[in-house]
mmCIF file of C-alpha atoms in Angstrom:
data_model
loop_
_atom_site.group_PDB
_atom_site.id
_atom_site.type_symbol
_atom_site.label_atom_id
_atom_site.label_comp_id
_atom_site.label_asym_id
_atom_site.label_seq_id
_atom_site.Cartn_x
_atom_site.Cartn_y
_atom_site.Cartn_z
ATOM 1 C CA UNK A 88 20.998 -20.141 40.782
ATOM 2 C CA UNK A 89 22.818 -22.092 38.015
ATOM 3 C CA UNK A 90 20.813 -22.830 34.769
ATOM 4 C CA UNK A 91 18.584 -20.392 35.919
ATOM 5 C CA UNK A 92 18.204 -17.453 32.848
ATOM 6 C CA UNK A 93 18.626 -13.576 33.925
ATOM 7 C CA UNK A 94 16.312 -11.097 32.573
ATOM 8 C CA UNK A 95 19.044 -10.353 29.789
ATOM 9 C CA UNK A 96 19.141 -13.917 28.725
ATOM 10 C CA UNK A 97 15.428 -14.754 29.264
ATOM 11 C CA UNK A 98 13.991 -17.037 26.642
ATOM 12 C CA UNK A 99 11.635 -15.298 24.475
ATOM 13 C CA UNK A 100 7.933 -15.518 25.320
ATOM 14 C CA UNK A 101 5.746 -16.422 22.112
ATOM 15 C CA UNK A 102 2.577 -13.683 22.363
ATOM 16 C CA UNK A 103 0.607 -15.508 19.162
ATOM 17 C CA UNK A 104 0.355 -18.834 17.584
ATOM 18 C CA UNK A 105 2.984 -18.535 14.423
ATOM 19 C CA UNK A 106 0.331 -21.176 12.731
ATOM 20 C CA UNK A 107 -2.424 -19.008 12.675
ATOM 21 C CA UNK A 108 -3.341 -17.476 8.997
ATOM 22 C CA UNK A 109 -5.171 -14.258 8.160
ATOM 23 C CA UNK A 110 -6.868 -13.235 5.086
ATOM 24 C CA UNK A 111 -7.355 -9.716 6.656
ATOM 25 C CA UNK A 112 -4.429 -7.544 5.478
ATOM 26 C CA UNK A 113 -1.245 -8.434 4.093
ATOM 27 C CA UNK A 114 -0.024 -6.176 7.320
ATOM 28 C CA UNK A 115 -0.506 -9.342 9.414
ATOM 29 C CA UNK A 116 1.988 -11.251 7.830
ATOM 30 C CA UNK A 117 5.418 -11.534 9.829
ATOM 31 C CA UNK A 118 8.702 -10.217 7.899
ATOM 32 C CA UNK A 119 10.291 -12.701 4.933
ATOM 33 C CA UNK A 120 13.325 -14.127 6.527
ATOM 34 C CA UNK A 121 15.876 -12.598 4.164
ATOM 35 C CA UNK A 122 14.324 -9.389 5.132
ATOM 36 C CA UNK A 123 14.725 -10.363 9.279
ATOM 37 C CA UNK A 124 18.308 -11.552 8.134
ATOM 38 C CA UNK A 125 19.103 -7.862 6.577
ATOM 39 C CA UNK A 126 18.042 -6.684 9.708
ATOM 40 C CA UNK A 127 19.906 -8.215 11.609
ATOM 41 C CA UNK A 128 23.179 -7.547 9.972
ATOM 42 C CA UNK A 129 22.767 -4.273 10.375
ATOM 43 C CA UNK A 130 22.201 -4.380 14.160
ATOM 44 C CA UNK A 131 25.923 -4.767 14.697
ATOM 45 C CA UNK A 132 28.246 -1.573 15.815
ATOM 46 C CA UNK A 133 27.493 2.209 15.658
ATOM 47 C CA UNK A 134 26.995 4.217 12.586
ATOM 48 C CA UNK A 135 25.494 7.748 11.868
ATOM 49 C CA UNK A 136 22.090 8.565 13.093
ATOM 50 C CA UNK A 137 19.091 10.238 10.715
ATOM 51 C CA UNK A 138 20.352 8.429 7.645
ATOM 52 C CA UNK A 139 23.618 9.599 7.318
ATOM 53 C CA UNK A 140 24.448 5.754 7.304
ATOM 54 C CA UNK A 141 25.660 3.819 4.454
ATOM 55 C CA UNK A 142 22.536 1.481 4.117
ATOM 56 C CA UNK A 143 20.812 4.625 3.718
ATOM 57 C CA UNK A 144 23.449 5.763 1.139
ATOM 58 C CA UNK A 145 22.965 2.271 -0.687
ATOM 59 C CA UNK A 146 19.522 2.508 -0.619
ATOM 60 C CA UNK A 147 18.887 5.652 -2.573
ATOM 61 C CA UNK A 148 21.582 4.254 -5.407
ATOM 62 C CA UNK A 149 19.201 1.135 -5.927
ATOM 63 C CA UNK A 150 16.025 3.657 -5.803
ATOM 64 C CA UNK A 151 17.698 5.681 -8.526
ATOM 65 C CA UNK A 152 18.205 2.720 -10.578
ATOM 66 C CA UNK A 153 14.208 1.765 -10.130
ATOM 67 C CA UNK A 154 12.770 5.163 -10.716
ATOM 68 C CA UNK A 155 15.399 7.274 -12.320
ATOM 69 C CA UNK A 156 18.640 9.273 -12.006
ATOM 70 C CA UNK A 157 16.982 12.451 -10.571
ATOM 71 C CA UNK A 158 15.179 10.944 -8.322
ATOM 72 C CA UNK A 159 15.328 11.621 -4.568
ATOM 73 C CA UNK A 160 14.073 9.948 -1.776
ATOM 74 C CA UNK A 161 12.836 10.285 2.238
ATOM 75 C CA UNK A 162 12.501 6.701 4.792
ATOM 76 C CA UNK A 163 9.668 7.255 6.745
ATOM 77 C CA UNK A 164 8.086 5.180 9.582
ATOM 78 C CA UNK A 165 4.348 4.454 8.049
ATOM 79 C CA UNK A 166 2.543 4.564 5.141
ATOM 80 C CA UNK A 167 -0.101 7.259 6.157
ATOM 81 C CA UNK A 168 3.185 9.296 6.960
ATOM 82 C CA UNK A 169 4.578 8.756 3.988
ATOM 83 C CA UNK A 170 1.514 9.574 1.925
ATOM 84 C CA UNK A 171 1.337 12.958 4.288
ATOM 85 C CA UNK A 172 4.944 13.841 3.346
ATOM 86 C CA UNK A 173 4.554 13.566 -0.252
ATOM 87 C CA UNK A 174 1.278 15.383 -0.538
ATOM 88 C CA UNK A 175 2.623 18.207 1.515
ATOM 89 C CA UNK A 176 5.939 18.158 -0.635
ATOM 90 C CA UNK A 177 3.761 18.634 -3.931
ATOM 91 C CA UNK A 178 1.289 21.260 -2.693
ATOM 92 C CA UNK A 179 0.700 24.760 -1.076
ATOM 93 C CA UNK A 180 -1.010 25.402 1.558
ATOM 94 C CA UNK A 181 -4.208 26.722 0.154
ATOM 95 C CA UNK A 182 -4.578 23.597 -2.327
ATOM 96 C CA UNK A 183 -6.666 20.141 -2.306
ATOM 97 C CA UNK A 184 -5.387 16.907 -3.195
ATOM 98 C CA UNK A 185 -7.852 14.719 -5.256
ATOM 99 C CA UNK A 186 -8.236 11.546 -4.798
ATOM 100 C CA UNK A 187 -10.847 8.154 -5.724
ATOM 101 C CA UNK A 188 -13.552 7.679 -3.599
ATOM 102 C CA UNK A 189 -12.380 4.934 -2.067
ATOM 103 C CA UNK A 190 -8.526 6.216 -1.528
ATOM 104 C CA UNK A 191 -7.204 5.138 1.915
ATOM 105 C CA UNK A 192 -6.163 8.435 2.375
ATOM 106 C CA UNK A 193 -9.255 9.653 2.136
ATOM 107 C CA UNK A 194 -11.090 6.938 4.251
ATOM 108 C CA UNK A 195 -8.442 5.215 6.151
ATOM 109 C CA UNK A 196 -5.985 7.469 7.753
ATOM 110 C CA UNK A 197 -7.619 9.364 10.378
ATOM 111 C CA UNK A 198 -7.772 12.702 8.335
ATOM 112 C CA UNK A 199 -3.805 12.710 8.628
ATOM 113 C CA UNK A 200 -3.451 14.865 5.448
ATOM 114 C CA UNK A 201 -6.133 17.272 6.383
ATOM 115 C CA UNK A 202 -5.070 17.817 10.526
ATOM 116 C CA UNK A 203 -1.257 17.476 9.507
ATOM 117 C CA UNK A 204 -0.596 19.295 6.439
ATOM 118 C CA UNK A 205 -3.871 21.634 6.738
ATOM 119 C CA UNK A 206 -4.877 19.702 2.686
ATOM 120 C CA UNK A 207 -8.422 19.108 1.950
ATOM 121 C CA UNK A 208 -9.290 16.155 -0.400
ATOM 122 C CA UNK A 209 -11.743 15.595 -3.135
ATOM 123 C CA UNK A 210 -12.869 12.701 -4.120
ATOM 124 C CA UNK A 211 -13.613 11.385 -7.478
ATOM 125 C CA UNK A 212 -16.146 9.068 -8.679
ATOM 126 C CA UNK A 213 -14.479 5.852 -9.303
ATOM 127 C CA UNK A 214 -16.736 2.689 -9.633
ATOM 128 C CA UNK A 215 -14.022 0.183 -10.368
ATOM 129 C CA UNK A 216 -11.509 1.938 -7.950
ATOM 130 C CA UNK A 217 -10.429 3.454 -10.895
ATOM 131 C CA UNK A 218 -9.836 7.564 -11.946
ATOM 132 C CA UNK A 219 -11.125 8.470 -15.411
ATOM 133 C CA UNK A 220 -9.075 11.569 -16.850
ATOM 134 C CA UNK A 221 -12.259 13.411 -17.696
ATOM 135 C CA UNK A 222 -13.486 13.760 -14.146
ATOM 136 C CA UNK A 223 -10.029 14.385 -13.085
ATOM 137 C CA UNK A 224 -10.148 17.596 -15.684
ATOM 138 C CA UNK A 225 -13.845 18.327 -14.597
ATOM 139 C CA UNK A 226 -12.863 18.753 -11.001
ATOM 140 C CA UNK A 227 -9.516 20.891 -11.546
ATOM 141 C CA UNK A 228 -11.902 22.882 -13.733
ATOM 142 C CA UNK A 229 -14.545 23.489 -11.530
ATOM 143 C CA UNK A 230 -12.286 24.304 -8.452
ATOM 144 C CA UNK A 231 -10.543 27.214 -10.332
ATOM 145 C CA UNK A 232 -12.875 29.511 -8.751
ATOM 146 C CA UNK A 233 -11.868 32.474 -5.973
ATOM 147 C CA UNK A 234 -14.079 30.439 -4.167
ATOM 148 C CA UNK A 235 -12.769 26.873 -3.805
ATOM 149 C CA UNK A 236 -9.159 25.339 -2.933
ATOM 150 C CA UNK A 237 -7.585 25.289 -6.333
ATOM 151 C CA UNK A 238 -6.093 21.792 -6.849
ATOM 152 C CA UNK A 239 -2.322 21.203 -6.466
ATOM 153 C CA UNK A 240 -1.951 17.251 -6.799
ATOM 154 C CA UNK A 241 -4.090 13.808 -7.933
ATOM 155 C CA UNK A 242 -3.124 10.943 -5.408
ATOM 156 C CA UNK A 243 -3.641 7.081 -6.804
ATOM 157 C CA UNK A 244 -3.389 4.399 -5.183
ATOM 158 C CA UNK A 245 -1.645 1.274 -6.890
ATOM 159 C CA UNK A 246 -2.923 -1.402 -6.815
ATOM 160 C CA UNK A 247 -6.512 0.209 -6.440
ATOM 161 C CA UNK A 248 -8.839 -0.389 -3.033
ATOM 162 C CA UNK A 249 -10.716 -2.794 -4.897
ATOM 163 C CA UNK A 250 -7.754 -4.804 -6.426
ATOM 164 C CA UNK A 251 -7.403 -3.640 -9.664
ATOM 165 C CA UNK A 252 -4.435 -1.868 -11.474
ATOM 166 C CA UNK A 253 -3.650 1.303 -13.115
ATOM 167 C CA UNK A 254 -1.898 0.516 -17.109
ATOM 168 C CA UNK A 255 0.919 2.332 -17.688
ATOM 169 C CA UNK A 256 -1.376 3.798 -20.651
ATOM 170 C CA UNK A 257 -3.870 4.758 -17.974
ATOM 171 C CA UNK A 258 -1.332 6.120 -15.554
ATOM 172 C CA UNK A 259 0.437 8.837 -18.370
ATOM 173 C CA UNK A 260 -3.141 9.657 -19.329
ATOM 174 C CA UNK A 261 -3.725 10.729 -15.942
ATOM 175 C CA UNK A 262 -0.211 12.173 -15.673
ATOM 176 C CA UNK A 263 -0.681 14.432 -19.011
ATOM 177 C CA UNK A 264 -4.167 16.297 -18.091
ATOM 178 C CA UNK A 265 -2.873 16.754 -14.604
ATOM 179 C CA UNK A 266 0.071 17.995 -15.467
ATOM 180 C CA UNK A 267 -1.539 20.080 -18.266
ATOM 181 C CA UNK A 268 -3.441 21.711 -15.592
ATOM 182 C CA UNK A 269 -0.589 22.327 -13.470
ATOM 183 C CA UNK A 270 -1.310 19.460 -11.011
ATOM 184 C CA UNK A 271 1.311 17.198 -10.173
ATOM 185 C CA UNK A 272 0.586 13.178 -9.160
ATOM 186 C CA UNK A 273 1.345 11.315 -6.347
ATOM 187 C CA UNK A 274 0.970 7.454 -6.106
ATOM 188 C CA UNK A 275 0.340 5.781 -2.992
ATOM 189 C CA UNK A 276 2.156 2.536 -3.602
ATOM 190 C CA UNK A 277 1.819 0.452 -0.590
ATOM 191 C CA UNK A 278 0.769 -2.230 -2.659
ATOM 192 C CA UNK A 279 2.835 -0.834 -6.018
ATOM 193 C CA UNK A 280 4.939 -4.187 -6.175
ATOM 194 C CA UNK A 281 1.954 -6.479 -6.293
ATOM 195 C CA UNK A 282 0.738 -3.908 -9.679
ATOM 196 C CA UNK A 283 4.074 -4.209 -10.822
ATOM 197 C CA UNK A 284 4.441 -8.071 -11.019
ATOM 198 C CA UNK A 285 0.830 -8.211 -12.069
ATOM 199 C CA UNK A 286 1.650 -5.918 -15.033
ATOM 200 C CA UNK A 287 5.194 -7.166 -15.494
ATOM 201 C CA UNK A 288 6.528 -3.824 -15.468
ATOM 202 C CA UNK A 289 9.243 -2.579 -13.061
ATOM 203 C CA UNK A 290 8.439 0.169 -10.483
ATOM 204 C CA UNK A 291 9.714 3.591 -11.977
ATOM 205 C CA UNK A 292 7.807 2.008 -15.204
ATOM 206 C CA UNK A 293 4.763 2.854 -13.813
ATOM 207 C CA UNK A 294 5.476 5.499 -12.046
ATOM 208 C CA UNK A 295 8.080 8.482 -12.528
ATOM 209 C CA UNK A 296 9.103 7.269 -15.722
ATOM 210 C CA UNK A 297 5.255 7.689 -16.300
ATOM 211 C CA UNK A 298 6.185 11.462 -15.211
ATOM 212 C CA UNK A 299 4.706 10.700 -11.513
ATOM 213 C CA UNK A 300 6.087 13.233 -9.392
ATOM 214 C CA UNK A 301 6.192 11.422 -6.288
ATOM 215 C CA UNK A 302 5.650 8.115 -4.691
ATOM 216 C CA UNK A 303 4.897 6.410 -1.365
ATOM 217 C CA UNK A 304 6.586 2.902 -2.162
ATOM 218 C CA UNK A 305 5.515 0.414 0.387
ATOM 219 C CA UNK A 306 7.720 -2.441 1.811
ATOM 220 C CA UNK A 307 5.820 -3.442 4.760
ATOM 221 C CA UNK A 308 2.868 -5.281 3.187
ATOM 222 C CA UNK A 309 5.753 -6.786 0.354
ATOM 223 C CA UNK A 310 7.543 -8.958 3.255
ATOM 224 C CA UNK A 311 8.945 -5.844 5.267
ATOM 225 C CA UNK A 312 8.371 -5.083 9.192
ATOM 226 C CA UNK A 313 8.732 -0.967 9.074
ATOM 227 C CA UNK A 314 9.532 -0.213 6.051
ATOM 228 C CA UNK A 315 8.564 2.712 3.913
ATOM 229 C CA UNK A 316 9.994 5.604 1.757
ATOM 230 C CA UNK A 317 8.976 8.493 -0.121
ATOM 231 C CA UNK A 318 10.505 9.025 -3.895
ATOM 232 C CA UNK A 319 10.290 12.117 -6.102
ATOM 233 C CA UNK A 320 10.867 12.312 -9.387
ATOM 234 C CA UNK A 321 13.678 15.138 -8.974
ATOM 235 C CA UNK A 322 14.188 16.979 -6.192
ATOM 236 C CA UNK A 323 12.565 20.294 -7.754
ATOM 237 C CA UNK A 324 9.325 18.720 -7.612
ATOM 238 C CA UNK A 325 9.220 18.396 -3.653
ATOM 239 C CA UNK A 326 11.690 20.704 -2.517
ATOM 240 C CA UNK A 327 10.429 20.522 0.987
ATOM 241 C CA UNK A 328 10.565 17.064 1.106
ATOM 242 C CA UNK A 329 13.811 16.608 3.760
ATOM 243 C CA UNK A 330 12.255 19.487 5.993
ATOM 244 C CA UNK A 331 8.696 17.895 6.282
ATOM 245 C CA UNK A 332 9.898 14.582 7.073
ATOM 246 C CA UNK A 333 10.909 15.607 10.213
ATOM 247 C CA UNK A 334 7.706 18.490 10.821
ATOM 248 C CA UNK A 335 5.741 15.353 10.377
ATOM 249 C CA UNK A 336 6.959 13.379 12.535
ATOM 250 C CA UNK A 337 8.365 11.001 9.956
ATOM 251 C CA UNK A 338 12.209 10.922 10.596
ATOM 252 C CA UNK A 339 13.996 8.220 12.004
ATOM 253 C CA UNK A 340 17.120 8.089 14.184
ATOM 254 C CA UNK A 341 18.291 5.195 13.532
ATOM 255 C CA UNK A 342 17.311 4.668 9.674
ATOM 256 C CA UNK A 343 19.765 2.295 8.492
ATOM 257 C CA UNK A 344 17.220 0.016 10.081
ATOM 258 C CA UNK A 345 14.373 1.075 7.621
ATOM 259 C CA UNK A 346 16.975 0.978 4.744
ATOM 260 C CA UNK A 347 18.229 -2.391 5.451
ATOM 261 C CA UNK A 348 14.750 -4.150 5.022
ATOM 262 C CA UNK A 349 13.952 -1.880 1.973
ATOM 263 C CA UNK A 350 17.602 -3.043 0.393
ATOM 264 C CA UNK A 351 16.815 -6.378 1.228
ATOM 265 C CA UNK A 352 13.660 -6.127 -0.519
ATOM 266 C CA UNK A 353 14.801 -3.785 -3.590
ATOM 267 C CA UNK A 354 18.947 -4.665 -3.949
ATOM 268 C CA UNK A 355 17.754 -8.039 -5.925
ATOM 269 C CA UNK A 356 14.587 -9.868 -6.900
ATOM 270 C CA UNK A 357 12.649 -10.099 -3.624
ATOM 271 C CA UNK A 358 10.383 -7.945 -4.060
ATOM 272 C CA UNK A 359 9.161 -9.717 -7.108
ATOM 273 C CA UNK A 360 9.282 -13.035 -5.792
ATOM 274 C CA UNK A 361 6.938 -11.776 -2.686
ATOM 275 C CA UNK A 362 4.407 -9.622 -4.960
ATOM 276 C CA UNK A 363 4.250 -13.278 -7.193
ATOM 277 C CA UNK A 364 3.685 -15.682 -4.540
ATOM 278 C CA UNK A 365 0.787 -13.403 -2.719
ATOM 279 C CA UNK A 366 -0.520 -12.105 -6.425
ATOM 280 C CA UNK A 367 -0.709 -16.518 -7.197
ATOM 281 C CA UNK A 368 -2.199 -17.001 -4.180
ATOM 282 C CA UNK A 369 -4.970 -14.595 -4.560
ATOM 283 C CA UNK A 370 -5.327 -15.903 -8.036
ATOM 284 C CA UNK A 371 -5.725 -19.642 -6.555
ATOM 285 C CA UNK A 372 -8.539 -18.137 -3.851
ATOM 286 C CA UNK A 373 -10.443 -16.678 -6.632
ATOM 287 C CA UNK A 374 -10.714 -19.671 -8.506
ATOM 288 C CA UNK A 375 -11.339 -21.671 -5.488
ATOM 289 C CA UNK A 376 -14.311 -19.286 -4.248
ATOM 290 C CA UNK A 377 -15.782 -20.010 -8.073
ATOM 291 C CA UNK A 378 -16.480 -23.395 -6.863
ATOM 292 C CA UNK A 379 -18.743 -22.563 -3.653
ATOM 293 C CA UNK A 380 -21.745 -22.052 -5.046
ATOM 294 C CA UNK A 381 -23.913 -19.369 -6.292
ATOM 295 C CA UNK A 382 -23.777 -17.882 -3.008
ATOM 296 C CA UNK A 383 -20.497 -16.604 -3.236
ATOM 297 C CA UNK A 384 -19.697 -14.461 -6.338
ATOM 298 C CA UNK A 385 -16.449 -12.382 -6.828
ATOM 299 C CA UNK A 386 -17.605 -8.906 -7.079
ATOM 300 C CA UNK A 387 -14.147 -7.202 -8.631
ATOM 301 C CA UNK A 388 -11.670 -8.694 -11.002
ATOM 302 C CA UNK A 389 -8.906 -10.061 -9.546
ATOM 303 C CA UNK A 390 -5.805 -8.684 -10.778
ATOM 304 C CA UNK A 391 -3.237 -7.945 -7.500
ATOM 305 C CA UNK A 392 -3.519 -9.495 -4.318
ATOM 306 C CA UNK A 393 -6.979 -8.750 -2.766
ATOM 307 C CA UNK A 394 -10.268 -10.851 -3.590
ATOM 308 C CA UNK A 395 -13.674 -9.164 -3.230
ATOM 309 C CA UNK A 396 -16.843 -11.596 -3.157
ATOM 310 C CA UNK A 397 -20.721 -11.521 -1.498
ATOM 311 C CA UNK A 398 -21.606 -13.944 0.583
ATOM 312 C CA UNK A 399 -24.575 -14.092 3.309
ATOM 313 C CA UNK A 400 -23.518 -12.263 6.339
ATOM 314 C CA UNK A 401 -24.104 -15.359 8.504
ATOM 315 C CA UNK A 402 -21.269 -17.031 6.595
ATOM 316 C CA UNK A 403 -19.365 -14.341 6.478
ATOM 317 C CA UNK A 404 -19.629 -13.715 10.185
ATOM 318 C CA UNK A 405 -18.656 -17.611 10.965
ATOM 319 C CA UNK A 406 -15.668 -18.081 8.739
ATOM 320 C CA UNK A 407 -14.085 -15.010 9.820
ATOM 321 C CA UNK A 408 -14.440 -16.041 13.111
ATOM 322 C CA UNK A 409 -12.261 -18.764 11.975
ATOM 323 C CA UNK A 410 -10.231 -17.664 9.811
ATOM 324 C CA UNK A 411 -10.026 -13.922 9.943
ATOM 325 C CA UNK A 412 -10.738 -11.970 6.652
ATOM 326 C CA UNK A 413 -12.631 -8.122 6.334
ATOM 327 C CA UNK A 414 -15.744 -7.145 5.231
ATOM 328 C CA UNK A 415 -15.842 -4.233 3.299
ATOM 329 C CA UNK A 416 -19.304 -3.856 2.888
ATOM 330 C CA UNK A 417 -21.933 -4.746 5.459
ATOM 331 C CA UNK A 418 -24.529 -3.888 3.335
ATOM 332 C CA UNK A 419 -24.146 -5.188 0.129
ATOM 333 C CA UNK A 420 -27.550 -6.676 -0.467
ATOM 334 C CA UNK A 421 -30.336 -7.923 1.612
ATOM 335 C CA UNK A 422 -28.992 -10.510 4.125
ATOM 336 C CA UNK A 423 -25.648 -10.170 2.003
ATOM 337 C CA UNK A 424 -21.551 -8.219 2.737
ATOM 338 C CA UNK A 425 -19.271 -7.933 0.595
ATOM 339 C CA UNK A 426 -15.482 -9.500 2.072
ATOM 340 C CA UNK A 427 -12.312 -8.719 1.161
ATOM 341 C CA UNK A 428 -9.470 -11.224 1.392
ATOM 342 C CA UNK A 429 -5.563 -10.207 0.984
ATOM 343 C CA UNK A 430 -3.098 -12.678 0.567
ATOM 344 C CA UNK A 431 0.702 -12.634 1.658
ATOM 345 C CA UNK A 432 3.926 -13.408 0.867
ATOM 346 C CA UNK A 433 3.752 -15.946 2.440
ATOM 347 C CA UNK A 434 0.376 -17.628 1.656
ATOM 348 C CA UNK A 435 0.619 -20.832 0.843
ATOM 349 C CA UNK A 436 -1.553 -22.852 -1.680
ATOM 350 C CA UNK A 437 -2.272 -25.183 1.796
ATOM 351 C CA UNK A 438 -3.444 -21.845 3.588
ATOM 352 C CA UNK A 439 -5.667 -21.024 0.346
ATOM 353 C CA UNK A 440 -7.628 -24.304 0.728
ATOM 354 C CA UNK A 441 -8.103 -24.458 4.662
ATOM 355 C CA UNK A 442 -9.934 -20.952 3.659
ATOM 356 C CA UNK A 443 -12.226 -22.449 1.077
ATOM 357 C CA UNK A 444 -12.724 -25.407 3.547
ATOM 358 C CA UNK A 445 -14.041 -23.292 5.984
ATOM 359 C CA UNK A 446 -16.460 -21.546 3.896
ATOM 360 C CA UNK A 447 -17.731 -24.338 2.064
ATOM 361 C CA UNK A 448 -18.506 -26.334 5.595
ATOM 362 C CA UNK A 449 -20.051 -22.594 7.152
ATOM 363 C CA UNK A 450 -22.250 -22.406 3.635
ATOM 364 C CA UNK A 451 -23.418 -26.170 4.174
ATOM 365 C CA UNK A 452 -24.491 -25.439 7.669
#
């Protein structure tokens, strides 16, 4: 039996090939190895449970100094749970939550807000993924009535569903009629570090310090495994916030876990250098896909990480099949879709051109 490993000691069995690259989501990408590392180091020993741990402690010190002094804050597991604990946090019962038409919550979360926190949501007309204050005043307006849900917050998503980015200008526009109207705003900002390089603004800059009341910050698509957090601007504006954590199934036991990966990311410049290198990369695809043709044609400007362009569905259907990628729209013109590509972290300039390879030889078949 010497030499031979126990179950304890077994080597671990690799499930996937660690070459294969994804334009699909930025969820596919592994965890950046200082982030694994962080992890790691706080494996070691037994500390408090339910964030009463000091990574947890050190964690909302470096959130304070991103969004403010006031601010509070809530780990979660996901990002749909996060976005469900905020919205609940900012509204009654009886309100709706607007959102874009295109707002993952709306479309991409299973009706969480709705069967959780009991929340209907609205959806506003935004073309270029983007809210215009005027319909946000509009539909606050018209749902004043005995007969409709009065409206209690405006969730945006930064960056946008089709890659673009709210300006600070834009944001505090947004933030001004809604809170003239007594609505507070929530950003969903699983993506908020890939808006914040692109704008070369810090997080709280375009967020509470914009007067946002609350915030889903993501670290899972910025080079994190589970890692995700709710802030509020002050703890007035969601005083619920600890309590619903746990109703909604949010609350981890062993937290310092979560906070360790969101330090790593947060404590320094990580989360910067991540957002860069997949914002670049994206950058690099879109300039690339310029050169395919007149058959592909970027359909959204490119501003975060995410690159929209037509293509014929045959194409589409090949590369992906290759080289996976999503397509948004199936139907985006007669024998066209319309694909969306997210880059990582981690995608390299060498991943970027394999891509292009691929649909340059499927377009020439």
């Amino acid at each position: 039996m010497t030499g031979t490993p126990t179950a304890e000691h077994a080597p671990a069995i690799a499930r996937h090939d660690p070459g294969r690259r994804s334009f699909a989501s930025d969820n596919a990408a592994g965890m950046h190895p200082e982030v694994l590392a962080a992890l790691a180091a706080a494996n070691g020993g037994h500390v408090p449970s339910y964030g009463a741990d000091p990574y947890t402690a050190a964690l909302e010190e470096v959130l304070r100094g991103h969004f403010g002094p006031d601010t509070a804050s809530a780990v979660v597991l996901t990002g749909t749970g996060a976005n469900v604990v905020a919205l609940q946090a900012l509204t009654h019962r009886w309100e709706s939550v607007l959102c874009s038409e295109q707002a993952h919550v709306l479309h991409d979360e299973g009706g969480a807000l709705e069967h959780v926190g009991g929340t209907k949501l609205i959806p506003l007309p935004a073309p270029d993924g983007l809210v215009d204050p005027a319909d946000l005043e509009r539909a606050v307006r018209r749902a004043q009535g005995p007969m409709a849900a009065p409206v209690g917050a405006l969730t945006l998503t930064q960056s946008t569903e089709l890659g673009g980015v709210y300006s600070a200008t834009h944001v505090r526009e947004l933030v001004d009629v809604a809170h003239g109207l007594g609505v507070r705003v929530h950003v969903d900002g699983a993506r908020l570090a890939n808006a914040a390089v692109a704008l070369g603004a810090g997080l709280g800059e375009l967020t509470t310090r914009l007067g946002v009341d609350a915030v889903s910050l993501g670290g899972t698509k910025n080079g994190g495994g589970i890692a995700e957090v709710v802030v509020v601007r002050e703890q007035a504006a969601a005083p619920g916030l600890a309590r619903l954590r746990k109703q909604s199934l949010q609350l981890l036991s062993k937290a310092r876990f979560a906070s360790a990966q969101l330090l790593a990311l947060l404590e320094g410049d990580l989360w910067v250098r991540n957002a860069a290198a997949a914002n670049a990369a994206a950058d690099l695809l879109a300039r690339g896909a310029q050169d395919l043709g007149s058959r592909v044609r970027l359909t959204h400007p490119v501003r975060a990480n995410a690159v929209f362009a037509s293509m014929p569905a045959d194409v589409a259907e090949r590369a992906a099949a290759r080289v996976p990628f999503f397509v948004w729209d199936p139907h985006h013109g007669p024998g066209q879709v319309e694909a969306r590509f997210v880059t990582s972290f981690d995608t390299t300039g060498a991943d970027v051109s394999a891509l292009l390879g691929v649909l340059r030889e499927e377009l020439d078949r």
